[in-house]
Every structure is written in C-alpha cells, then in structure tokens.
Amino acid sequence: MGEILLENIRTYSYHGCLKEETAIGSDYRVDLTVKADLKRSAESDNLIDTVDYVLLNRIVKEEMAIPSKLLEHVAQRILNRIFEASDMVRKAKITVSKINPPIGGDVQQVSVRMGQSKK
C-alpha cells in the first residue's frame, strides 16, 4: 500500500451560505491523499498501473467549480468522484479550506477534513 498526495491545490470558488460568498467567491485550498497498491506501478513504470494524479487534480477542480453551501458537501462530491474514477483507490482523505473566511474575525482559514474507504 502507498499514498499519493496532492497538496495545496488552489482554486477560486463560490461556496458558502451567504449570497455574497456565492456572488463574489474566494480562495480555497484542497489537500488530497489517496491510498492504493503502488507495488505494480513501482516495478512497471507505467501510468496505467497507478492512480493518475492528473485525473485526481481535474476531479478536484471540476467539483470545486460547482457551488455548494457547505464545504462538507463539496468534499463528499470529490470523494465520490475519485472512487467512481479509479478502482485502485482503497482510501482517500480530503481537506477543503476556505482562505480568509468571512466570519467576523481574523481567521486564516476554515477547513473540513473527511475520509472514506472503498466499500
């Protein structure tokens, strides 16, 4: 078993419960870890034998482009898409962070972290 990490994926997205958040948007950060058996790809050196991190990045960007009220919702959509797209992924963990959230205080970011295993 091994891990593939995509760290600090930056997007400008339109998530939130306030009208201003969905109209103006803000900066987001996504960190993703997937667990898979990487022994075969380590030996073969073939992309077909691993989890394609270009595909993972595209899934994150596509789902982050769809507005949600809650970070939990967009995080779950990303996890669902990852498991649909790759039979090799056994577990995944995602953190979605809203940078400088409008919560009436000096807060760098608010994050939601979720994990899921293959059923």
Coordinates of N, CA and C in Angstrom, one line a residue:
M1 N 0.9 -1.2 0.0 CA 0.0 0.0 0.0 C 0.9 1.2 0.0
G2 N 0.5 2.2 -0.7 CA 1.2 3.5 -0.8 C 0.2 4.7 -0.8
E3 N 0.8 5.8 -0.8 CA -0.1 7.0 -0.8 C 0.4 8.0 -1.9
I4 N -0.6 8.6 -2.5 CA -0.4 9.7 -3.5 C -1.0 10.9 -2.9
L5 N -0.2 12.0 -2.7 CA -0.6 13.2 -2.1 C -0.7 14.3 -3.1
L6 N -1.8 15.1 -3.2 CA -1.8 16.3 -3.9 C -2.0 17.4 -2.9
E7 N -1.1 18.3 -2.8 CA -1.1 19.2 -1.7 C -1.2 20.7 -2.2
N8 N -2.0 21.4 -1.5 CA -2.2 22.9 -1.8 C -2.7 23.1 -3.2
I9 N -3.7 22.4 -3.6 CA -4.4 22.7 -4.9 C -5.2 24.0 -4.6
R10 N -4.9 25.0 -5.4 CA -5.6 26.3 -5.2 C -6.7 26.5 -6.2
T11 N -7.8 27.0 -5.7 CA -8.9 27.3 -6.6 C -9.6 28.6 -6.2
Y12 N -10.3 29.2 -7.1 CA -11.1 30.4 -6.7 C -12.5 29.8 -7.0
S13 N -13.3 29.7 -5.9 CA -14.6 29.1 -6.0 C -15.7 29.9 -5.3
Y14 N -16.9 29.4 -5.4 CA -18.1 30.2 -5.0 C -18.9 29.4 -4.0
H15 N -18.3 28.9 -2.9 CA -19.1 28.1 -1.9 C -19.4 29.0 -0.7
G16 N -20.5 28.7 -0.1 CA -20.9 29.4 1.1 C -22.4 29.6 1.2
C17 N -22.8 29.9 2.5 CA -24.3 30.1 2.7 C -24.7 31.5 2.5
L18 N -23.8 32.5 2.5 CA -24.1 33.9 2.3 C -24.2 34.2 0.8
K19 N -25.1 35.0 0.4 CA -25.2 35.4 -1.0 C -23.9 36.0 -1.5
E20 N -23.3 36.8 -0.7 CA -22.0 37.4 -1.1 C -21.0 36.4 -1.5
E21 N -20.9 35.3 -0.7 CA -19.9 34.3 -1.0 C -20.1 33.6 -2.3
T22 N -21.4 33.4 -2.7 CA -21.6 32.7 -4.0 C -21.5 33.7 -5.1
A23 N -21.6 35.0 -4.8 CA -21.5 36.0 -5.9 C -20.1 36.5 -6.1
I24 N -19.4 36.7 -5.0 CA -18.0 37.2 -5.1 C -17.0 36.1 -5.2
G25 N -17.2 35.0 -4.4 CA -16.2 33.9 -4.4 C -15.0 34.2 -3.5
S26 N -14.2 33.2 -3.3 CA -13.0 33.4 -2.5 C -12.0 32.3 -2.9
D27 N -10.8 32.4 -2.2 CA -9.7 31.5 -2.4 C -9.9 30.2 -1.6
Y28 N -9.6 29.1 -2.1 CA -9.7 27.8 -1.5 C -8.4 27.0 -1.7
R29 N -8.2 26.1 -0.7 CA -7.1 25.2 -0.8 C -7.6 23.8 -0.6
V30 N -7.2 22.8 -1.4 CA -7.6 21.5 -1.2 C -6.3 20.6 -1.1
D31 N -6.3 19.7 -0.1 CA -5.3 18.7 0.1 C -5.9 17.4 0.0
L32 N -5.3 16.5 -0.8 CA -5.9 15.2 -1.0 C -4.8 14.1 -0.9
T33 N -5.2 13.0 -0.2 CA -4.4 11.8 0.0 C -5.2 10.6 -0.5
V34 N -4.6 9.8 -1.4 CA -5.3 8.6 -1.7 C -4.3 7.4 -1.4
K35 N -4.9 6.4 -1.0 CA -4.1 5.1 -0.7 C -4.5 4.1 -1.7
A36 N -3.4 3.5 -2.2 CA -3.6 2.4 -3.3 C -2.4 1.5 -3.2
D37 N -2.5 0.4 -3.9 CA -1.4 -0.5 -4.0 C -0.5 0.0 -5.1
L38 N 0.6 0.5 -4.8 CA 1.5 1.1 -5.8 C 2.7 0.2 -6.2
K39 N 2.7 -1.1 -5.7 CA 3.8 -2.0 -6.0 C 3.9 -2.3 -7.5
R40 N 2.8 -2.5 -8.1 CA 2.9 -2.8 -9.6 C 3.5 -1.6 -10.4
S41 N 3.0 -0.4 -10.1 CA 3.5 0.8 -10.8 C 4.9 1.1 -10.5
A42 N 5.3 0.8 -9.3 CA 6.7 1.0 -8.9 C 7.7 0.1 -9.7
E43 N 7.2 -1.1 -10.1 CA 8.0 -2.0 -10.9 C 7.9 -1.8 -12.4
S44 N 6.7 -1.5 -12.8 CA 6.4 -1.4 -14.3 C 6.8 0.0 -14.9
D45 N 6.7 1.1 -14.0 CA 6.9 2.4 -14.5 C 5.9 2.8 -15.6
N46 N 4.7 2.3 -15.5 CA 3.6 2.6 -16.4 C 2.5 3.3 -15.7
L47 N 2.0 4.4 -16.4 CA 0.9 5.1 -15.8 C -0.4 4.3 -15.6
I48 N -0.6 3.4 -16.5 CA -1.8 2.5 -16.4 C -1.8 1.7 -15.1
D49 N -0.7 1.5 -14.5 CA -0.6 0.7 -13.3 C -0.7 1.5 -12.0
T50 N -1.1 2.8 -12.1 CA -1.1 3.6 -10.9 C -2.4 4.5 -10.9
V51 N -2.6 5.3 -9.9 CA -3.6 6.3 -9.8 C -3.1 7.6 -10.5
D52 N -3.7 8.0 -11.5 CA -3.3 9.2 -12.3 C -3.6 10.5 -11.5
Y53 N -2.5 11.1 -11.0 CA -2.8 12.3 -10.2 C -3.2 13.5 -11.0
V54 N -3.0 13.5 -12.4 CA -3.6 14.5 -13.2 C -5.1 14.4 -13.2
L55 N -5.6 13.1 -13.2 CA -7.1 12.9 -13.1 C -7.6 13.4 -11.8
L56 N -6.9 13.1 -10.7 CA -7.3 13.5 -9.4 C -7.4 15.0 -9.3
N57 N -6.4 15.7 -9.8 CA -6.4 17.2 -9.8 C -7.6 17.7 -10.6
R58 N -7.9 17.1 -11.8 CA -9.0 17.5 -12.6 C -10.3 17.4 -11.9
I59 N -10.5 16.2 -11.2 CA -11.7 16.0 -10.4 C -11.9 17.1 -9.3
V60 N -10.8 17.4 -8.6 CA -10.9 18.4 -7.6 C -11.3 19.7 -8.2
K61 N -10.7 20.1 -9.3 CA -11.0 21.4 -9.9 C -12.4 21.5 -10.5
E62 N -12.9 20.4 -11.1 CA -14.2 20.4 -11.6 C -15.3 20.5 -10.5
E63 N -15.1 19.7 -9.4 CA -16.1 19.8 -8.3 C -16.0 21.1 -7.5
M64 N -14.8 21.6 -7.4 CA -14.7 22.9 -6.7 C -15.4 24.0 -7.5
A65 N -15.6 23.8 -8.8 CA -16.2 24.8 -9.7 C -17.7 24.8 -9.6
I66 N -18.3 23.8 -8.9 CA -19.7 23.7 -8.7 C -20.0 24.3 -7.3
P67 N -20.8 25.4 -7.2 CA -21.1 26.0 -5.9 C -21.8 25.0 -5.0
S68 N -21.4 25.1 -3.7 CA -22.1 24.4 -2.6 C -22.2 25.3 -1.4
K69 N -23.2 25.1 -0.6 CA -23.4 25.9 0.6 C -22.3 25.5 1.6
L70 N -22.0 24.2 1.7 CA -21.1 23.7 2.7 C -19.9 23.0 2.2
L71 N -18.8 23.2 2.8 CA -17.5 22.6 2.4 C -17.7 21.0 2.5
E72 N -18.4 20.6 3.5 CA -18.7 19.1 3.6 C -19.3 18.5 2.3
H73 N -20.2 19.3 1.7 CA -20.8 18.8 0.5 C -19.9 18.7 -0.6
V74 N -19.1 19.7 -0.9 CA -18.1 19.6 -2.0 C -17.1 18.6 -1.7
A75 N -16.6 18.4 -0.5 CA -15.6 17.4 -0.1 C -16.2 16.0 -0.4
Q76 N -17.4 15.8 -0.1 CA -18.0 14.4 -0.3 C -18.2 14.2 -1.8
R77 N -18.6 15.2 -2.6 CA -18.7 15.0 -4.0 C -17.3 14.6 -4.6
I78 N -16.2 15.3 -4.2 CA -14.9 15.0 -4.7 C -14.5 13.5 -4.3
L79 N -14.8 13.1 -3.1 CA -14.5 11.7 -2.7 C -15.3 10.7 -3.6
N80 N -16.6 11.0 -3.8 CA -17.4 10.1 -4.6 C -16.8 10.0 -6.0
R81 N -16.5 11.1 -6.6 CA -15.9 11.1 -7.9 C -14.6 10.3 -8.0
I82 N -13.8 10.4 -7.0 CA -12.5 9.7 -7.0 C -12.7 8.2 -7.0
F83 N -13.7 7.7 -6.2 CA -13.9 6.3 -6.1 C -14.6 5.8 -7.3
E84 N -15.4 6.6 -8.0 CA -16.0 6.3 -9.3 C -15.0 6.2 -10.4
A85 N -14.0 7.0 -10.3 CA -13.0 7.1 -11.4 C -11.9 6.1 -11.3
S86 N -11.6 5.6 -10.1 CA -10.4 4.7 -10.0 C -10.8 3.5 -9.1
D87 N -10.6 2.3 -9.7 CA -10.8 1.1 -8.9 C -9.6 0.8 -8.0
M88 N -8.5 1.5 -8.3 CA -7.3 1.3 -7.5 C -7.3 1.9 -6.1
V89 N -8.0 3.0 -6.0 CA -8.1 3.8 -4.7 C -8.8 3.0 -3.7
R90 N -8.1 2.7 -2.6 CA -8.7 2.0 -1.4 C -9.2 2.9 -0.4
K91 N -8.5 4.0 -0.1 CA -8.9 5.0 0.9 C -8.6 6.4 0.3
A92 N -9.3 7.4 0.8 CA -9.0 8.8 0.4 C -9.3 9.7 1.6
K93 N -8.5 10.7 1.7 CA -8.7 11.7 2.7 C -8.6 13.1 2.0
I94 N -9.5 14.0 2.3 CA -9.5 15.3 1.7 C -9.7 16.4 2.8
T95 N -9.0 17.5 2.6 CA -9.2 18.7 3.4 C -9.5 19.8 2.4
V96 N -10.7 20.5 2.6 CA -11.1 21.6 1.8 C -11.0 22.8 2.8
S97 N -10.3 23.8 2.4 CA -10.1 25.0 3.2 C -10.5 26.3 2.5
K98 N -11.3 27.1 3.2 CA -11.7 28.4 2.7 C -10.7 29.4 3.4
I99 N -10.0 30.1 2.5 CA -9.0 31.1 2.9 C -9.6 32.4 3.3
N100 N -9.3 33.0 4.4 CA -9.9 34.2 4.9 C -11.4 34.2 4.9
P101 N -12.0 33.3 5.6 CA -13.5 33.2 5.6 C -14.1 34.5 6.2
P102 N -15.3 34.8 5.7 CA -16.0 36.0 6.3 C -16.8 35.6 7.5
I103 N -16.1 35.4 8.6 CA -16.7 35.0 9.9 C -16.6 36.0 11.0
G104 N -16.2 37.2 10.6 CA -16.2 38.3 11.6 C -15.0 38.2 12.6
G105 N -13.9 37.7 12.1 CA -12.7 37.7 13.0 C -11.4 37.5 12.1
D106 N -10.3 37.5 12.7 CA -9.0 37.3 12.0 C -8.7 35.8 12.0
V107 N -9.2 35.1 11.0 CA -9.1 33.7 10.8 C -8.4 33.4 9.5
Q108 N -7.3 32.7 9.5 CA -6.6 32.4 8.3 C -7.4 31.6 7.3
Q109 N -8.0 30.5 7.9 CA -8.8 29.6 7.0 C -9.7 28.7 7.9
V110 N -10.7 28.2 7.3 CA -11.6 27.3 7.9 C -11.5 26.0 7.0
S111 N -11.4 24.9 7.7 CA -11.2 23.6 6.9 C -12.2 22.5 7.3
V112 N -12.5 21.7 6.4 CA -13.2 20.5 6.6 C -12.4 19.3 6.1
R113 N -12.2 18.3 7.0 CA -11.4 17.1 6.6 C -12.3 15.9 6.7
M114 N -12.3 15.1 5.6 CA -13.2 13.9 5.5 C -12.4 12.8 4.9
G115 N -12.7 11.6 5.3 CA -12.1 10.4 4.7 C -13.1 9.4 4.4
Q116 N -12.7 8.5 3.5 CA -13.6 7.4 3.0 C -12.8 6.2 2.6
S117 N -13.3 5.1 2.8 CA -12.7 3.8 2.3 C -13.6 3.2 1.3
K118 N -13.0 2.4 0.4 CA -13.8 1.7 -0.7 C -14.7 0.8 0.0
K119 N -15.9 0.7 -0.5 CA -17.0 -0.1 0.0 C -16.9 -1.5 -0.5

